[in-house]
Each structure stands twice: as structure tokens, then as C-alpha cells.
Coordinates of N, CA and C in Angstrom, one line a residue:
M207 N -33.4 86.5 -55.8 CA -32.5 86.2 -56.9 C -31.4 87.2 -56.9
I208 N -30.2 86.7 -57.2 CA -29.0 87.6 -57.2 C -29.0 88.3 -58.5
P209 N -28.9 89.6 -58.5 CA -28.8 90.4 -59.8 C -27.6 90.0 -60.6
A210 N -27.7 89.9 -61.9 CA -26.7 89.5 -62.8 C -25.4 90.3 -62.6
H211 N -25.5 91.6 -62.2 CA -24.4 92.4 -62.0 C -23.3 91.8 -61.1
Y212 N -23.7 90.9 -60.1 CA -22.8 90.3 -59.2 C -22.4 88.9 -59.6
T213 N -22.6 88.6 -60.9 CA -22.3 87.2 -61.4 C -21.3 87.3 -62.6
A214 N -20.9 86.1 -63.1 CA -20.0 86.0 -64.2 C -20.7 86.6 -65.5
D215 N -22.0 86.7 -65.5 CA -22.8 87.2 -66.6 C -22.8 88.8 -66.6
G216 N -22.4 89.4 -65.5 CA -22.4 90.8 -65.4 C -21.0 91.3 -65.1
E217 N -20.9 92.2 -64.1 CA -19.6 92.8 -63.7 C -18.8 91.8 -62.8
D218 N -19.4 90.8 -62.3 CA -18.7 89.8 -61.4 C -18.0 90.5 -60.3
V219 N -18.7 91.4 -59.6 CA -18.2 92.1 -58.4 C -19.0 91.6 -57.2
S220 N -18.4 91.6 -56.1 CA -19.0 91.2 -54.8 C -20.2 92.1 -54.5
P221 N -21.3 91.6 -54.0 CA -22.4 92.4 -53.5 C -22.1 93.1 -52.2
P222 N -22.8 94.2 -51.9 CA -22.6 94.8 -50.6 C -23.2 93.9 -49.6
L223 N -22.6 93.8 -48.4 CA -23.1 93.0 -47.3 C -23.1 93.9 -46.1
D224 N -24.2 93.8 -45.3 CA -24.4 94.5 -44.1 C -24.9 93.6 -43.0
W225 N -24.4 93.8 -41.8 CA -24.9 93.1 -40.6 C -25.0 94.1 -39.5
S226 N -25.8 93.9 -38.5 CA -26.0 94.9 -37.4 C -25.6 94.4 -36.0
Y227 N -25.3 93.2 -35.8 CA -25.1 92.6 -34.5 C -23.6 92.1 -34.4
I228 N -22.9 92.6 -33.4 CA -21.6 92.1 -33.1 C -21.6 91.4 -31.8
P229 N -21.5 90.1 -31.8 CA -21.6 89.3 -30.5 C -20.4 89.7 -29.6
D230 N -20.7 89.6 -28.3 CA -19.7 89.9 -27.3 C -18.5 88.9 -27.5
G231 N -17.3 89.4 -27.4 CA -16.1 88.5 -27.6 C -15.6 88.4 -29.0
T232 N -16.3 89.1 -29.9 CA -15.9 89.1 -31.3 C -14.5 89.8 -31.5
K233 N -13.5 89.1 -32.0 CA -12.2 89.6 -32.3 C -12.0 89.8 -33.8
S234 N -12.8 89.0 -34.6 CA -12.7 89.2 -36.1 C -14.0 88.5 -36.7
F235 N -14.2 88.8 -38.0 CA -15.2 88.1 -38.7 C -14.6 87.4 -39.9
A236 N -15.3 86.4 -40.4 CA -14.9 85.7 -41.6 C -16.2 85.5 -42.5
I237 N -16.0 85.4 -43.8 CA -17.1 85.2 -44.7 C -16.7 84.1 -45.7
L238 N -17.6 83.2 -45.9 CA -17.5 82.1 -46.9 C -18.7 82.2 -47.8
C239 N -18.5 82.1 -49.1 CA -19.6 82.1 -50.0 C -19.4 80.8 -50.9
D240 N -20.5 80.0 -50.9 CA -20.3 78.8 -51.8 C -21.6 78.4 -52.4
D241 N -21.5 77.6 -53.4 CA -22.7 77.0 -54.2 C -22.8 75.6 -53.8
P242 N -23.8 75.2 -53.0 CA -24.0 73.8 -52.6 C -24.6 73.0 -53.7
D243 N -25.0 73.6 -54.8 CA -25.7 72.9 -55.9 C -24.7 72.6 -57.1
A244 N -23.5 72.9 -56.9 CA -22.5 72.7 -58.0 C -22.4 71.2 -58.3
P245 N -22.2 70.9 -59.6 CA -22.2 69.4 -60.0 C -21.2 68.5 -59.3
G246 N -20.1 69.1 -58.9 CA -19.1 68.3 -58.2 C -19.1 68.4 -56.7
G247 N -20.2 69.0 -56.2 CA -20.3 69.2 -54.7 C -20.1 70.7 -54.5
S248 N -20.1 71.1 -53.2 CA -20.0 72.5 -52.9 C -18.8 73.2 -53.6
F249 N -19.1 74.4 -54.1 CA -18.0 75.1 -54.9 C -17.9 76.5 -54.2
C250 N -16.7 76.8 -53.8 CA -16.4 78.0 -53.0 C -16.2 79.2 -54.0
H251 N -16.9 80.3 -53.7 CA -16.8 81.5 -54.5 C -16.0 82.7 -53.7
W252 N -15.9 82.6 -52.4 CA -15.2 83.6 -51.7 C -14.8 83.1 -50.3
V253 N -13.6 83.5 -50.0 CA -13.0 83.2 -48.6 C -12.4 84.5 -48.1
I254 N -12.9 85.0 -47.0 CA -12.3 86.3 -46.5 C -12.3 86.2 -45.0
Y255 N -11.3 86.6 -44.3 CA -11.2 86.4 -42.9 C -10.3 87.6 -42.3
N256 N -10.3 87.5 -40.9 CA -9.6 88.6 -40.1 C -10.2 90.0 -40.4
I257 N -11.5 90.0 -40.7 CA -12.2 91.2 -40.9 C -12.3 91.9 -39.5
P258 N -11.9 93.2 -39.3 CA -11.9 93.8 -38.0 C -13.3 93.7 -37.3
P259 N -13.3 93.6 -36.0 CA -14.5 93.3 -35.2 C -15.5 94.4 -35.2
N260 N -15.1 95.6 -35.6 CA -16.1 96.8 -35.7 C -16.7 96.9 -37.0
T261 N -16.5 96.0 -37.9 CA -17.0 96.1 -39.3 C -18.5 95.6 -39.3
V262 N -19.3 96.4 -40.0 CA -20.7 96.0 -40.1 C -21.2 96.2 -41.6
H263 N -20.3 96.6 -42.4 CA -20.6 96.8 -43.9 C -19.4 96.4 -44.8
F264 N -19.8 95.7 -45.8 CA -18.8 95.5 -46.9 C -19.3 96.2 -48.1
P265 N -18.6 97.0 -48.8 CA -19.1 97.7 -50.0 C -19.1 96.8 -51.2
E266 N -19.9 97.2 -52.1 CA -20.0 96.5 -53.4 C -18.6 96.5 -54.0
A267 N -18.2 95.5 -54.8 CA -16.9 95.4 -55.5 C -15.7 95.5 -54.5
F268 N -15.8 94.7 -53.5 CA -14.7 94.6 -52.5 C -13.4 94.3 -53.3
P269 N -12.3 95.0 -53.0 CA -11.1 94.7 -53.8 C -10.6 93.3 -53.6
T270 N -9.9 92.8 -54.7 CA -9.4 91.4 -54.7 C -8.0 91.3 -54.2
F271 N -7.6 92.1 -53.3 CA -6.2 92.0 -52.7 C -6.1 90.8 -51.8
N272 N -4.8 90.3 -51.7 CA -4.6 89.2 -50.7 C -4.8 89.7 -49.3
S273 N -4.4 90.9 -49.0 CA -4.6 91.4 -47.7 C -4.8 93.0 -47.8
L274 N -5.4 93.5 -46.8 CA -5.6 94.9 -46.7 C -4.9 95.5 -45.5
P275 N -4.7 96.8 -45.5 CA -4.0 97.4 -44.3 C -4.7 97.2 -43.0
N276 N -6.0 97.0 -43.0 CA -6.7 96.8 -41.7 C -6.6 95.4 -41.2
G277 N -5.9 94.5 -41.9 CA -5.7 93.1 -41.5 C -6.6 92.1 -42.1
T278 N -7.6 92.6 -42.9 CA -8.4 91.6 -43.6 C -7.6 90.9 -44.6
K279 N -7.8 89.6 -44.7 CA -7.1 88.7 -45.7 C -8.2 87.9 -46.5
Q280 N -7.8 87.7 -47.7 CA -8.7 86.9 -48.6 C -8.0 85.6 -49.0
G281 N -8.8 84.6 -49.1 CA -8.3 83.3 -49.5 C -8.5 83.0 -51.0
T282 N -8.1 81.7 -51.3 CA -8.3 81.3 -52.7 C -9.6 80.6 -52.9
N283 N -10.4 81.0 -53.8 CA -11.7 80.4 -54.1 C -11.5 79.1 -55.0
D284 N -12.5 78.4 -55.3 CA -12.4 77.2 -56.1 C -12.2 77.5 -57.6
F285 N -12.2 78.7 -58.0 CA -11.8 79.1 -59.3 C -10.2 79.2 -59.4
G286 N -9.6 79.2 -58.2 CA -8.1 79.3 -58.1 C -7.6 80.7 -58.0
S287 N -8.5 81.7 -57.7 CA -8.1 83.1 -57.6 C -8.5 83.6 -56.3
I288 N -7.9 84.8 -56.0 CA -8.1 85.5 -54.7 C -9.3 86.4 -54.9
G289 N -10.1 86.4 -53.8 CA -11.3 87.3 -53.8 C -12.6 86.7 -54.3
Y290 N -13.5 87.5 -54.5 CA -14.9 87.1 -54.9 C -14.9 86.7 -56.4
R291 N -15.6 85.7 -56.7 CA -16.0 85.3 -58.1 C -17.5 84.9 -58.0
G292 N -18.3 85.5 -58.8 CA -19.7 85.4 -58.8 C -20.2 84.1 -59.4
P293 N -21.5 84.0 -59.2 CA -22.2 82.8 -59.8 C -22.0 82.6 -61.3
A294 N -21.9 81.4 -61.7 CA -21.8 81.0 -63.1 C -22.3 79.6 -63.2
P295 N -23.5 79.3 -62.8 CA -24.0 77.9 -62.8 C -24.0 77.3 -64.2
P296 N -23.7 76.1 -64.4 CA -23.7 75.5 -65.7 C -25.1 75.2 -66.2
S297 N -26.1 75.0 -65.3 CA -27.5 74.8 -65.7 C -28.4 75.0 -64.5
G298 N -29.6 75.3 -64.7 CA -30.6 75.4 -63.6 C -30.3 76.5 -62.6
V299 N -31.2 76.5 -61.6 CA -31.1 77.4 -60.5 C -30.1 76.9 -59.5
H300 N -29.2 77.7 -59.0 CA -28.3 77.3 -58.0 C -28.4 78.3 -56.8
R301 N -28.2 77.8 -55.6 CA -28.2 78.6 -54.4 C -26.8 79.0 -54.1
Y302 N -26.6 80.2 -53.6 CA -25.3 80.8 -53.2 C -25.4 81.3 -51.8
T303 N -24.7 80.7 -50.9 CA -24.8 80.9 -49.5 C -23.6 81.8 -49.0
F304 N -23.9 82.9 -48.4 CA -22.9 83.8 -47.7 C -23.0 83.5 -46.2
K305 N -22.0 82.9 -45.7 CA -21.9 82.6 -44.2 C -21.0 83.6 -43.6
L306 N -21.5 84.3 -42.5 CA -20.8 85.2 -41.7 C -20.5 84.6 -40.4
Y307 N -19.2 84.6 -40.0 CA -18.8 84.0 -38.7 C -18.2 85.1 -37.9
A308 N -18.7 85.3 -36.6 CA -18.1 86.2 -35.6 C -17.2 85.2 -34.9
L309 N -15.9 85.6 -34.8 CA -14.9 84.7 -34.2 C -14.3 85.3 -32.9
S310 N -13.8 84.5 -32.0 CA -13.2 84.9 -30.8 C -11.7 85.2 -30.9
A311 N -11.2 85.1 -32.1 CA -9.8 85.3 -32.3 C -9.5 85.9 -33.7
V312 N -8.4 86.5 -33.9 CA -7.8 86.8 -35.2 C -7.1 85.5 -35.7
L313 N -7.4 85.0 -36.9 CA -6.9 83.7 -37.3 C -5.4 83.8 -37.8
D314 N -4.7 82.8 -37.4 CA -3.3 82.7 -37.8 C -3.3 82.0 -39.2
L315 N -3.7 82.6 -40.2 CA -3.8 82.1 -41.6 C -3.2 83.1 -42.5
E316 N -2.3 82.6 -43.4 CA -1.7 83.5 -44.4 C -2.8 83.8 -45.4
P317 N -2.6 84.9 -46.2 CA -3.5 85.2 -47.3 C -3.4 84.0 -48.3
G318 N -4.5 83.7 -49.0 CA -4.6 82.7 -49.9 C -5.1 81.4 -49.4
A319 N -5.5 81.3 -48.1 CA -6.0 80.1 -47.5 C -7.3 79.6 -48.3
K320 N -7.4 78.3 -48.3 CA -8.6 77.7 -48.9 C -9.7 77.5 -47.9
K321 N -10.9 77.3 -48.4 CA -12.1 77.1 -47.6 C -11.9 76.1 -46.5
A322 N -11.4 75.0 -46.8 CA -11.2 73.9 -45.8 C -10.3 74.4 -44.6
Q323 N -9.2 75.1 -45.0 CA -8.3 75.6 -43.9 C -9.1 76.6 -43.0
L324 N -9.9 77.5 -43.6 CA -10.6 78.4 -42.8 C -11.6 77.7 -41.9
E325 N -12.4 76.8 -42.5 CA -13.4 76.0 -41.7 C -12.7 75.3 -40.5
K326 N -11.6 74.8 -40.7 CA -10.9 74.1 -39.6 C -10.5 75.1 -38.5
M327 N -10.1 76.3 -38.9 CA -9.7 77.3 -37.9 C -10.8 77.9 -37.2
V328 N -12.0 78.0 -37.8 CA -13.1 78.7 -37.1 C -13.9 77.8 -36.1
L329 N -13.7 76.5 -36.3 CA -14.6 75.5 -35.5 C -14.8 75.9 -34.0
R330 N -13.7 76.1 -33.3 CA -13.8 76.3 -31.9 C -13.8 77.8 -31.5
R331 N -13.9 78.6 -32.5 CA -13.8 80.1 -32.3 C -15.1 80.9 -32.6
I332 N -16.1 80.2 -33.0 CA -17.4 80.9 -33.4 C -18.1 81.4 -32.2
V333 N -18.4 82.7 -32.1 CA -19.2 83.3 -31.1 C -20.6 83.7 -31.6
G334 N -20.7 83.7 -32.9 CA -22.0 84.0 -33.6 C -21.9 83.7 -35.1
E335 N -23.0 83.5 -35.7 CA -23.0 83.2 -37.2 C -24.3 83.6 -37.8
S336 N -24.2 83.9 -39.0 CA -25.4 84.3 -39.8 C -25.3 83.8 -41.2
Q337 N -26.4 83.7 -41.9 CA -26.3 83.2 -43.3 C -27.3 83.9 -44.1
L338 N -26.9 84.1 -45.4 CA -27.8 84.7 -46.4 C -27.7 83.9 -47.6
T339 N -28.8 83.5 -48.2 CA -28.8 82.6 -49.4 C -29.5 83.3 -50.5
G340 N -28.9 83.4 -51.7 CA -29.5 84.0 -52.9 C -29.5 82.9 -53.9
K341 N -30.2 83.1 -55.0 CA -30.3 82.1 -56.1 C -30.0 82.8 -57.4
Y342 N -29.5 82.0 -58.3 CA -29.1 82.5 -59.6 C -29.3 81.5 -60.7
Q343 N -29.8 81.9 -61.8 CA -29.9 81.0 -63.0 C -29.6 81.9 -64.2
R344 N -28.7 81.3 -65.0 CA -28.3 82.1 -66.2 C -29.5 82.1 -67.2
S345 N -29.6 83.3 -67.9 CA -30.6 83.4 -68.9 C -30.2 82.6 -70.1
K346 N -31.2 82.1 -70.8 CA -30.9 81.3 -72.0 C -30.5 82.1 -73.2

């Protein structure tokens, strides 16, 4: 279960994320977080890309800047904002999937890209991927 701290019911900050393996040929990483259980279909909570290839840790409360000095860029989530927005399910238990992609290129995408744009760009560039799924249900 995702702690409320990382949701709209809490501080609504991104959780810390760690990974330990960097596949050969990795030039950048990308992360997508979405809710496949949303009433209207998959709902995107975070789009972030061009993460430097030596990165293995994201701190809690990652800043919501369009881009960072190290080249990392953030896209527009389905709330219409830049950066992470946490779970806020209307009812029931929802799953929230964090997908990490190791990519063979730095993506030619401007800050503010949408999930569909990122997915199109990563298709032929994935050298590794991982996934973490958490669940959240609002308390009554």
C-alpha cells in the first residue's frame, strides 16, 4: 500500500525510488506512473525523462520543475500539471504503476511532453525496463 504521505490525501510528494541495475548501452532513463484502474481508462500521474544514465536514486519530493540542470525533463501529467501528482482515486482500491525505462538515447522531447509522446519515443530505444506497483484507497 502506498502511504498517504505520497497521495492527494497527504503531502502529495513523489516517493523515493531506487534501482540498482544499469543495462549496457543506457544513455538515459524515463519514468511513467499511471493508474490503470481510473474510471476513464489509464490516468497518468508522472512523466519524467532524460534522467542521466548514472542515476540510481530519486529522492522523495522530487522538484516539479520543467527541466533540471542535469538534463532531466518532466512532462505534463493527466492533471494538466508538470511533475508528480499522487493517487486520488474516486472510489475503491486503485493500482499505481511506476515504470522505469533504460533507454539507448537521450530523447529529443521538450519539457511538458505527454505520456503518449514519451511512449512513442521510447518504443525502439528500450534496453531494459522495470516496474513497481503500489495500491491506494482513500479512507472513508
